[in-house]
Tab-separated table of C-alpha atoms in Angstrom:
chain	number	residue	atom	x	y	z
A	1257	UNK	CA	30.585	20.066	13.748
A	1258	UNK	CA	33.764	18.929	15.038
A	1259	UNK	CA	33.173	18.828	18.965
A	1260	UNK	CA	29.791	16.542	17.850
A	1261	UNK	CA	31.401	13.621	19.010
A	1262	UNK	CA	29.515	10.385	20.887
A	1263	UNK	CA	30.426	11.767	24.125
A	1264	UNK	CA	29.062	14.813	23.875
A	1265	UNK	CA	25.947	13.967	22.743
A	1266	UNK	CA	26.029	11.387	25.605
A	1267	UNK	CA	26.740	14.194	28.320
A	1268	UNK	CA	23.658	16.154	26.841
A	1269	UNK	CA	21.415	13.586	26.964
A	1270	UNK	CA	22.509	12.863	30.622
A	1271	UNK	CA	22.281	16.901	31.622
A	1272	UNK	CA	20.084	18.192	33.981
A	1273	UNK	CA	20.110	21.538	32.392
A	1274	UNK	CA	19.323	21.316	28.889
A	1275	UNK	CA	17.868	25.011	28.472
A	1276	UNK	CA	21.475	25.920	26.724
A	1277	UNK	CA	21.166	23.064	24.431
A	1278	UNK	CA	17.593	24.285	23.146
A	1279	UNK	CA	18.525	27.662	22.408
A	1280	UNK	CA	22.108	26.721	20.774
A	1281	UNK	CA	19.399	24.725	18.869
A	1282	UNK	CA	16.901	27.076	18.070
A	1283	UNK	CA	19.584	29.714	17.258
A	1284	UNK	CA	21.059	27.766	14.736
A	1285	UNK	CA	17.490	26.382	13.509
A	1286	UNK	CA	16.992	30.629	12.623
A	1287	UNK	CA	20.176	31.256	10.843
A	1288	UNK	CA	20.091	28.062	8.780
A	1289	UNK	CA	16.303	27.932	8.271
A	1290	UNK	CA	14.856	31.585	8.939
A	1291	UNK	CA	11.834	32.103	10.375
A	1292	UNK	CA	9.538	30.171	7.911
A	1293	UNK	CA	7.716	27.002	9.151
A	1294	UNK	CA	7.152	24.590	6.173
A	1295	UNK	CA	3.830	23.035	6.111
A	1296	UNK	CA	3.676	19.505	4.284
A	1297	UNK	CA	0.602	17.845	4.260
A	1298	UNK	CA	-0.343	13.759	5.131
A	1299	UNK	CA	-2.252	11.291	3.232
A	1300	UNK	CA	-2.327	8.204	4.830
A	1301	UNK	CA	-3.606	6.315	1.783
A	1302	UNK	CA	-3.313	2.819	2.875
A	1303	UNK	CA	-2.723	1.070	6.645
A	1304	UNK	CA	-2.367	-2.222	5.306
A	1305	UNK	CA	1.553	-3.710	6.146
A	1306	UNK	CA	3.338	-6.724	5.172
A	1307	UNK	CA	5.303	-6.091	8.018
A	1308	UNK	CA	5.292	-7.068	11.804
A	1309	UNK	CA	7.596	-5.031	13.436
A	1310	UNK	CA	6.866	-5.012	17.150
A	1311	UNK	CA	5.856	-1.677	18.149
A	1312	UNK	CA	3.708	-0.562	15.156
A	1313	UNK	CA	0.034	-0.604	15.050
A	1314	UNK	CA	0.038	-1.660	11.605
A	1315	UNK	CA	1.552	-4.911	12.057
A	1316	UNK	CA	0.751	-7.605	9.793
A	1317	UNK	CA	-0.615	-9.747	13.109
A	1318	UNK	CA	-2.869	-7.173	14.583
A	1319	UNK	CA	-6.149	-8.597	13.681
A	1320	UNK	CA	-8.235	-5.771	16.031
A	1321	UNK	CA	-7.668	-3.116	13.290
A	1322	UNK	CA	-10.064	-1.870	10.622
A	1323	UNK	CA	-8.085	-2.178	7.055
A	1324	UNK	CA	-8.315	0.414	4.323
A	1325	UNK	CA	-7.097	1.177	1.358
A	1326	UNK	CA	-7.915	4.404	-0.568
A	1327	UNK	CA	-8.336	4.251	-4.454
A	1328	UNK	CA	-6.414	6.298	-7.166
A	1329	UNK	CA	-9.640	8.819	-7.241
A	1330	UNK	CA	-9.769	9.518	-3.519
A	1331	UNK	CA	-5.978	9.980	-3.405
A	1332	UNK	CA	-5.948	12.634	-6.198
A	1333	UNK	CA	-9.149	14.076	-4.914
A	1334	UNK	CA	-7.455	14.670	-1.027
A	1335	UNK	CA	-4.301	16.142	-2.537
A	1336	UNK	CA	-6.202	18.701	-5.154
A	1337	UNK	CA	-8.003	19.779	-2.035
A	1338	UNK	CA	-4.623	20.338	-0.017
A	1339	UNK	CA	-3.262	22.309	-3.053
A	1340	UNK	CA	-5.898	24.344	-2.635
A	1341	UNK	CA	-5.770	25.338	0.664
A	1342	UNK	CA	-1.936	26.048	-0.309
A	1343	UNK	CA	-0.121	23.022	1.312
A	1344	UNK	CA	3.261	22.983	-1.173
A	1345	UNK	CA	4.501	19.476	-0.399
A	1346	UNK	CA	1.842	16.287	0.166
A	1347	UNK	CA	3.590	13.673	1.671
A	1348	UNK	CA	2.373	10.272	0.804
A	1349	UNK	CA	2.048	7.190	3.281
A	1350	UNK	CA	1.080	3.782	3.726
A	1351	UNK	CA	2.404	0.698	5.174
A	1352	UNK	CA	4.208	-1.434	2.884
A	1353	UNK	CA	1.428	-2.954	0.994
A	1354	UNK	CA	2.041	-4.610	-1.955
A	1355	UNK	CA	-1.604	-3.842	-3.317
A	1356	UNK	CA	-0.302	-1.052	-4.639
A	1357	UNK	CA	1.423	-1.806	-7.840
A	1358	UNK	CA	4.553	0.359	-9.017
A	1359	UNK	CA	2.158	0.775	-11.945
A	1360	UNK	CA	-0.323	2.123	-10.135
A	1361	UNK	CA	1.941	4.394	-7.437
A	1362	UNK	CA	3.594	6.148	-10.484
A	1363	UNK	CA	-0.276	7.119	-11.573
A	1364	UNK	CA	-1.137	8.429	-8.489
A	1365	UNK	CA	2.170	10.711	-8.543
A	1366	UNK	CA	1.687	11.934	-11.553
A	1367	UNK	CA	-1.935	12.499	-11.673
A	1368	UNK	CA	-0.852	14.648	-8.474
A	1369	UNK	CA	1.863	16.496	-10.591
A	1370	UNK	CA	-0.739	17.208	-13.191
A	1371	UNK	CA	-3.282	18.592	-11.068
A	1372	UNK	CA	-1.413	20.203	-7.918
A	1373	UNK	CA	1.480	22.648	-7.892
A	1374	UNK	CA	3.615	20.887	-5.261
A	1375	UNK	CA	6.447	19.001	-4.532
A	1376	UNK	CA	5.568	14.863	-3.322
A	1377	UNK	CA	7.180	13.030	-1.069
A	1378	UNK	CA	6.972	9.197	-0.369
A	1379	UNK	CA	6.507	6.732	2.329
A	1380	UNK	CA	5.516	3.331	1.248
A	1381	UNK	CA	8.584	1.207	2.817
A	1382	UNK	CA	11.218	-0.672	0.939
A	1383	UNK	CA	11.541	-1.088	-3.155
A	1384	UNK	CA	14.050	-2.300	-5.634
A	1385	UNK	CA	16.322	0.051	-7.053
A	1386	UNK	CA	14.418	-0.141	-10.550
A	1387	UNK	CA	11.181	0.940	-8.618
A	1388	UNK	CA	12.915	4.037	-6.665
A	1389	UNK	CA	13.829	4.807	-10.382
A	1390	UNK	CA	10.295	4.889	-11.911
A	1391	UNK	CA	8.808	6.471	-8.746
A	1392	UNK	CA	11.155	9.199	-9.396
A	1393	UNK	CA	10.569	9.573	-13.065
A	1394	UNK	CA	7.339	9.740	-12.136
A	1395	UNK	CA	7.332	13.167	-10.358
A	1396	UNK	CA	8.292	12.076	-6.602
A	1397	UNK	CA	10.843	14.784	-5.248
A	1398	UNK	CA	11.638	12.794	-1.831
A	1399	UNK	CA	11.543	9.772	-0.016
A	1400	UNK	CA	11.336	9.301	4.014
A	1401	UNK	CA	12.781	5.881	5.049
A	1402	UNK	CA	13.229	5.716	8.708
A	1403	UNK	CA	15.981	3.332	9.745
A	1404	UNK	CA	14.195	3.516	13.168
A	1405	UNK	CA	17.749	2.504	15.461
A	1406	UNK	CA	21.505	2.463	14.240
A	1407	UNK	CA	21.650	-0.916	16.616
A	1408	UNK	CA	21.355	-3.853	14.055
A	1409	UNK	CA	20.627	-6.068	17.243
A	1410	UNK	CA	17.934	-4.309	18.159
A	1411	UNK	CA	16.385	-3.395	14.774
A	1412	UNK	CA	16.213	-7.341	14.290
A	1413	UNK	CA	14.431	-7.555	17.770
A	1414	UNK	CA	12.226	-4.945	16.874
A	1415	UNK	CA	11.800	-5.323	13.037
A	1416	UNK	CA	12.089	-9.584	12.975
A	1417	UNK	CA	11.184	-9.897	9.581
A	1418	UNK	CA	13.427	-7.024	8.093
A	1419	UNK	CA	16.613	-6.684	7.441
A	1420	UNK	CA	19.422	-4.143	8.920
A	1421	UNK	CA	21.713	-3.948	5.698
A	1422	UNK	CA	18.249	-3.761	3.357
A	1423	UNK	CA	16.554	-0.528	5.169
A	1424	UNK	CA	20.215	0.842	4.899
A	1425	UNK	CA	20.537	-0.044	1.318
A	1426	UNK	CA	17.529	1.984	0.120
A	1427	UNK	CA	18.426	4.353	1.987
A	1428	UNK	CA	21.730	4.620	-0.034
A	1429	UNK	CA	19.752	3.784	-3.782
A	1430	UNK	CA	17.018	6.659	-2.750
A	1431	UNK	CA	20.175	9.002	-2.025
A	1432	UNK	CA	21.879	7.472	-5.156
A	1433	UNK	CA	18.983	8.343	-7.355
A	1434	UNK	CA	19.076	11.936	-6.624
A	1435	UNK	CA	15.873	12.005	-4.069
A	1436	UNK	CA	15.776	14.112	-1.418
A	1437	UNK	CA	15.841	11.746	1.630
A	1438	UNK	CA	14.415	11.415	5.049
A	1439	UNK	CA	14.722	9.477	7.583
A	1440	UNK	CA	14.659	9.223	10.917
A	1441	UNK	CA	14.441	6.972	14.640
A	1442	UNK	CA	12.023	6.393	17.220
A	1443	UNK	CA	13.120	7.944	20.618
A	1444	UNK	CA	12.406	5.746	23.720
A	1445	UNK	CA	12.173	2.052	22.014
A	1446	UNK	CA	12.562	-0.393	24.507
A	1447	UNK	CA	16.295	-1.492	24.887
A	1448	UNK	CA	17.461	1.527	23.668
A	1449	UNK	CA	20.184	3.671	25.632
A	1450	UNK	CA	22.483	6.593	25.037
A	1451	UNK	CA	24.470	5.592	23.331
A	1452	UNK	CA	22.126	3.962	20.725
A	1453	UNK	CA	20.608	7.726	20.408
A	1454	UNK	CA	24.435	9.058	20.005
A	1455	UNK	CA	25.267	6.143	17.177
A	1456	UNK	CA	21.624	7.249	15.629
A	1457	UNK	CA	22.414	11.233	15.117
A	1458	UNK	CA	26.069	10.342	13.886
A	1459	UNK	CA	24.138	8.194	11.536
A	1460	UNK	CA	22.098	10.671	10.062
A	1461	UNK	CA	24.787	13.312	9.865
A	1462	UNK	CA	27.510	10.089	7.621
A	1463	UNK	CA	24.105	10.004	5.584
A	1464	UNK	CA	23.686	13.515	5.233
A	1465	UNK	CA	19.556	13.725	5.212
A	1466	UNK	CA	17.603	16.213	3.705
A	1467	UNK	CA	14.824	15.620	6.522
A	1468	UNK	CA	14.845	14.098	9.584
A	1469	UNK	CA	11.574	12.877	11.124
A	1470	UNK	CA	11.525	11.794	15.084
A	1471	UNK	CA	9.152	11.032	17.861
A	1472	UNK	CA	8.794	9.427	20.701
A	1473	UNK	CA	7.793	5.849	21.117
A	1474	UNK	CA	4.453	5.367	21.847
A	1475	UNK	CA	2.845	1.946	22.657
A	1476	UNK	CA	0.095	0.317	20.897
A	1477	UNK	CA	-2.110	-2.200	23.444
A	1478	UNK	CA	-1.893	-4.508	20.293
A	1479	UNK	CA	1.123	-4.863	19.916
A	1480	UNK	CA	4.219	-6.959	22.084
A	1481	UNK	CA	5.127	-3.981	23.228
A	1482	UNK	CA	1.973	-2.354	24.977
A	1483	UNK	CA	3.096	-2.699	28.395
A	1484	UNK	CA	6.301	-0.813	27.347
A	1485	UNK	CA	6.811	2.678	28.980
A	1486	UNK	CA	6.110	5.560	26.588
A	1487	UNK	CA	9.311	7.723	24.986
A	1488	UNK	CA	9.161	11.118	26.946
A	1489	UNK	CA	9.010	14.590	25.562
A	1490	UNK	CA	12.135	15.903	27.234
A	1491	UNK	CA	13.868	13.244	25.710
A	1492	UNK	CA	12.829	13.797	21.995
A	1493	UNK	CA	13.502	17.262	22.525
A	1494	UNK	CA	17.396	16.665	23.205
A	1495	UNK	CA	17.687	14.593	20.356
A	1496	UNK	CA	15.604	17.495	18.023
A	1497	UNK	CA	18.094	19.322	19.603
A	1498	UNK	CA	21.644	17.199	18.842
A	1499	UNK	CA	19.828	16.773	15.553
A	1500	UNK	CA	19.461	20.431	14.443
A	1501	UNK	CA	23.329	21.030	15.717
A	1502	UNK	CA	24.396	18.406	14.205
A	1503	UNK	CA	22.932	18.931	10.387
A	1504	UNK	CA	22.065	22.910	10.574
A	1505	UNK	CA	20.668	22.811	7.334
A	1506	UNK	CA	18.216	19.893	7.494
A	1507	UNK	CA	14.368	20.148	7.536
A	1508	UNK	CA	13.458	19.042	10.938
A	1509	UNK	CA	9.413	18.517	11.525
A	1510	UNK	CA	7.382	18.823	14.919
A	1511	UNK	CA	5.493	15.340	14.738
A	1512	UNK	CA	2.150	14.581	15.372
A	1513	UNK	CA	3.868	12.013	17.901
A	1514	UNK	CA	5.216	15.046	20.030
A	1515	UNK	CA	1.709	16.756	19.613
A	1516	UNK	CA	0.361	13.489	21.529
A	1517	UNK	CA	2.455	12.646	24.216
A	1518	UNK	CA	2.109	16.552	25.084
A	1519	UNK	CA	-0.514	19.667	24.261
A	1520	UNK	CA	2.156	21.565	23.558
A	1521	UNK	CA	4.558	19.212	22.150
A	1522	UNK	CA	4.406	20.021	18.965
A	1523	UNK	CA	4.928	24.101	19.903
A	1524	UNK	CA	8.153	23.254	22.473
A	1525	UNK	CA	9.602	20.963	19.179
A	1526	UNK	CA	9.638	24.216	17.012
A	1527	UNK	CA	11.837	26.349	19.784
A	1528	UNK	CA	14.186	23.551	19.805
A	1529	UNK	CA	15.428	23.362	16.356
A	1530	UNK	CA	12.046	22.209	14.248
A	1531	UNK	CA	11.283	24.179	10.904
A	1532	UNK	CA	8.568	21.835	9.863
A	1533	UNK	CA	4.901	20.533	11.011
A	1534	UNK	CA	3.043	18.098	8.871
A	1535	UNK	CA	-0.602	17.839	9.341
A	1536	UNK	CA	-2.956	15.227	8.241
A	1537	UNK	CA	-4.714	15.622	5.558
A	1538	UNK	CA	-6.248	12.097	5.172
A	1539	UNK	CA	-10.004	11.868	4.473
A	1540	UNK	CA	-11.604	12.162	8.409
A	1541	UNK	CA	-13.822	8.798	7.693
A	1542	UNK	CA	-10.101	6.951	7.527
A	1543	UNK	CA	-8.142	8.767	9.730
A	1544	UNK	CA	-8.670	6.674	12.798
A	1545	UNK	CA	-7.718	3.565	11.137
A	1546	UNK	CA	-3.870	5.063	10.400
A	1547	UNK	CA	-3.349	3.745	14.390
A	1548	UNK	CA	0.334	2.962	14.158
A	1549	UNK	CA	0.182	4.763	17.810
A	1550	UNK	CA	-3.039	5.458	19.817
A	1551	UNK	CA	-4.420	8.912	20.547
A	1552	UNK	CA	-3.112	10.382	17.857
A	1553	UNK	CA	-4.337	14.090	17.747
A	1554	UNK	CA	-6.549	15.844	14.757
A	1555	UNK	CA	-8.409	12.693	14.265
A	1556	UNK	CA	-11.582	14.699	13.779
A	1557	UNK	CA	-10.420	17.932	12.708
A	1558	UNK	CA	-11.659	18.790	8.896
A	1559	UNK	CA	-8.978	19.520	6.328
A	1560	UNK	CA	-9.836	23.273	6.910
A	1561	UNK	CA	-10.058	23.018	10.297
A	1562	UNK	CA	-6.448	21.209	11.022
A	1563	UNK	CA	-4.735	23.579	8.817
A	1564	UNK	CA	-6.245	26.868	10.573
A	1565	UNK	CA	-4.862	25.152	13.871
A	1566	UNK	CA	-1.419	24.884	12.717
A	1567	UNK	CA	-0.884	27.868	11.240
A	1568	UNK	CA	-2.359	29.412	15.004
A	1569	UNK	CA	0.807	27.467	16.437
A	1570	UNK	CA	3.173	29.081	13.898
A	1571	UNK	CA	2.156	32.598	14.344
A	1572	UNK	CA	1.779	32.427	18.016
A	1573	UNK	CA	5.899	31.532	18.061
A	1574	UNK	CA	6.222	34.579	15.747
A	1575	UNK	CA	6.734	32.844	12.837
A	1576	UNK	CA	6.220	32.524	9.047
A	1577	UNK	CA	4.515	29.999	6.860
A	1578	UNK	CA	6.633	29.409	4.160
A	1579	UNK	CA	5.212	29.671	0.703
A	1580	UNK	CA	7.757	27.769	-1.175
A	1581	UNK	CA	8.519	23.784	-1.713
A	1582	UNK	CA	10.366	23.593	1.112
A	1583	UNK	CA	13.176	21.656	-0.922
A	1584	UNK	CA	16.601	20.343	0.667
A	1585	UNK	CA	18.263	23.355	2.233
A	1586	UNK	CA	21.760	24.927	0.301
A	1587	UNK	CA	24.704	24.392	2.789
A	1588	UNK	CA	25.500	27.223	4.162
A	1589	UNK	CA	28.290	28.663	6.216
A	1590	UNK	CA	28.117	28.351	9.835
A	1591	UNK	CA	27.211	32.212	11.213
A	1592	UNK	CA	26.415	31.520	15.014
């Protein structure tokens, strides 16, 4: 949209009133997206990271953390079961752990493709071109990369063993290779302002994402940033908001992160623009290992039990479950 400029998004960040931005929001959320919630499913296969980015959980130096890593079996055995409770896309994550060979990803992915009728997305971290490639041979329909802040400053603050122009350069081989790409920022990081959140959304809509994944920022006690004040719910829900005008046609998912920082988090996400929820359909026994935040909800739910939950939350909104892929959206024309 034209009239998206920084300083608009600024002013409705900065509103008191932002009950007109979440129904311009949720009205164009309806006549880009419909009615129909998409329901992707999470298995967090591995929480073992290479990295140590400040405000993750997972970081390399956290030494109070039980390790896991599920094997090829276990994998393939959790997504067969989320086919058959109908979840259509099964969204694979892990911090970047080099224990997992290319070799042995592209098994997993297609074992998946052989045995479940659904698309697969991936979240493993940063690879080489050539590895995007086989991934994607492979069967793997998408890729979420979050480039966490558009502020190269504070991304090497934040992230001081990655690089700025690398996370930015997948980001551009994953959209290269014909992958339908994620991404996505962390709303309330410490030293961010504004304008950082205005920079990120004009980001995303130069990159033109197929998904966009947010929530807020929630400190881990062992981590740097524990004594950090948490990302608020209002906040996220502007940006859902900014996000859905800004890309009408993007998948948009209520976060497990907005779930914890609020009961209803996940329910006020989905009237502000959201078309997607993605539970987690790790095996319970590993579940509360996947701490990249703490008191993350549906740590104890059974597979059965989390997706009967979320499809109460969908049809108390009035809404649909969508029974298809829930691939990138066609543009459309604007009709609001």
């Amino acid at each position: 949209m034209d009239r998206l400029t920084r300083k608009y998004i600024i002013g409705w960040l900065n509103t008191d009133k932002p009950e007109d931005l979440f129904r311009t929001a949720d009205k164009i959320r309806k006549a880009y997206c419909t009615d129909k919630i998409h329901i992707r499913g999470i298995i967090e296969f591995s929480n073992h990271c290479k990295r140590d980015c400040l405000y993750c959980g997972l970081r390399k130096s956290n030494k109070n953390i039980t390790r896991y890593r599920m094997d090829e079996a276990e994998i393939l055995h959790s997504a067969v079961k989320a086919g058959n409770l109908g979840y259509k896309t099964i969204l694979l994550q892990s911090g970047e752990d080099e224990a997992y060979s290319i070799d042995r990803l592209c098994r997993v992915v297609s074992s998946i493709k052989k045995k479940v009728d659904c698309a697969i997305t991936l979240s493993i971290g940063e690879k080489s071109l050539d590895d995007y490639k086989r991934l994607k041979e492979a069967g793997a329909d998408r890729y979420l990369l979050r480039f966490e802040t558009s502020d190269e400053k504070l991304f090497k603050k934040l992230k001081p063993d990655s690089s700025y122009k690398s996370r930015l350069s997948c980001i551009e081989n994953l959209i290269k290779l014909g992958y339908q790409v994620g991404s996505g920022i962390i709303v309330g990081l410490p030293g961010q302002a504004f304008e950082t959140l205005a920079d990120d959304i004009l980001l995303m809509k130069k990159l033109e994402l197929d998904m966009i994944g947010i929530g807020p920022f929630l400190p881990h006690h062992n981590t740097p940033l524990c004594a950090a004040p948490s990302g608020t719910l209002d906040l996220t829900l502007r940006v859902l908001s900014l996000i859905r005008i800004a890309m009408p046609d993007t998948h948009i998912p209520a976060t497990t992160a907005v779930g914890t920082v609020d009961a209803t988090g996940r329910q006020q996400a989905l009237k502000c623009g959201c078309n997607v929820i993605m539970p987690n359909i790790t095996p319970s026994k590993y579940r509360k290992f996947y701490e990249i935040y703490p008191d993350k909800i549906c740590i104890g739910e059974k597979l059965s039990d989390c997706r009967s939950c979320v499809e109460k939350i969908i049809k108390s909104l009035g809404r649909n479950i969508s029974k298809d892929y829930g691939h990138s959206l066609n543009k459309k024309p604007q009709t609001f």
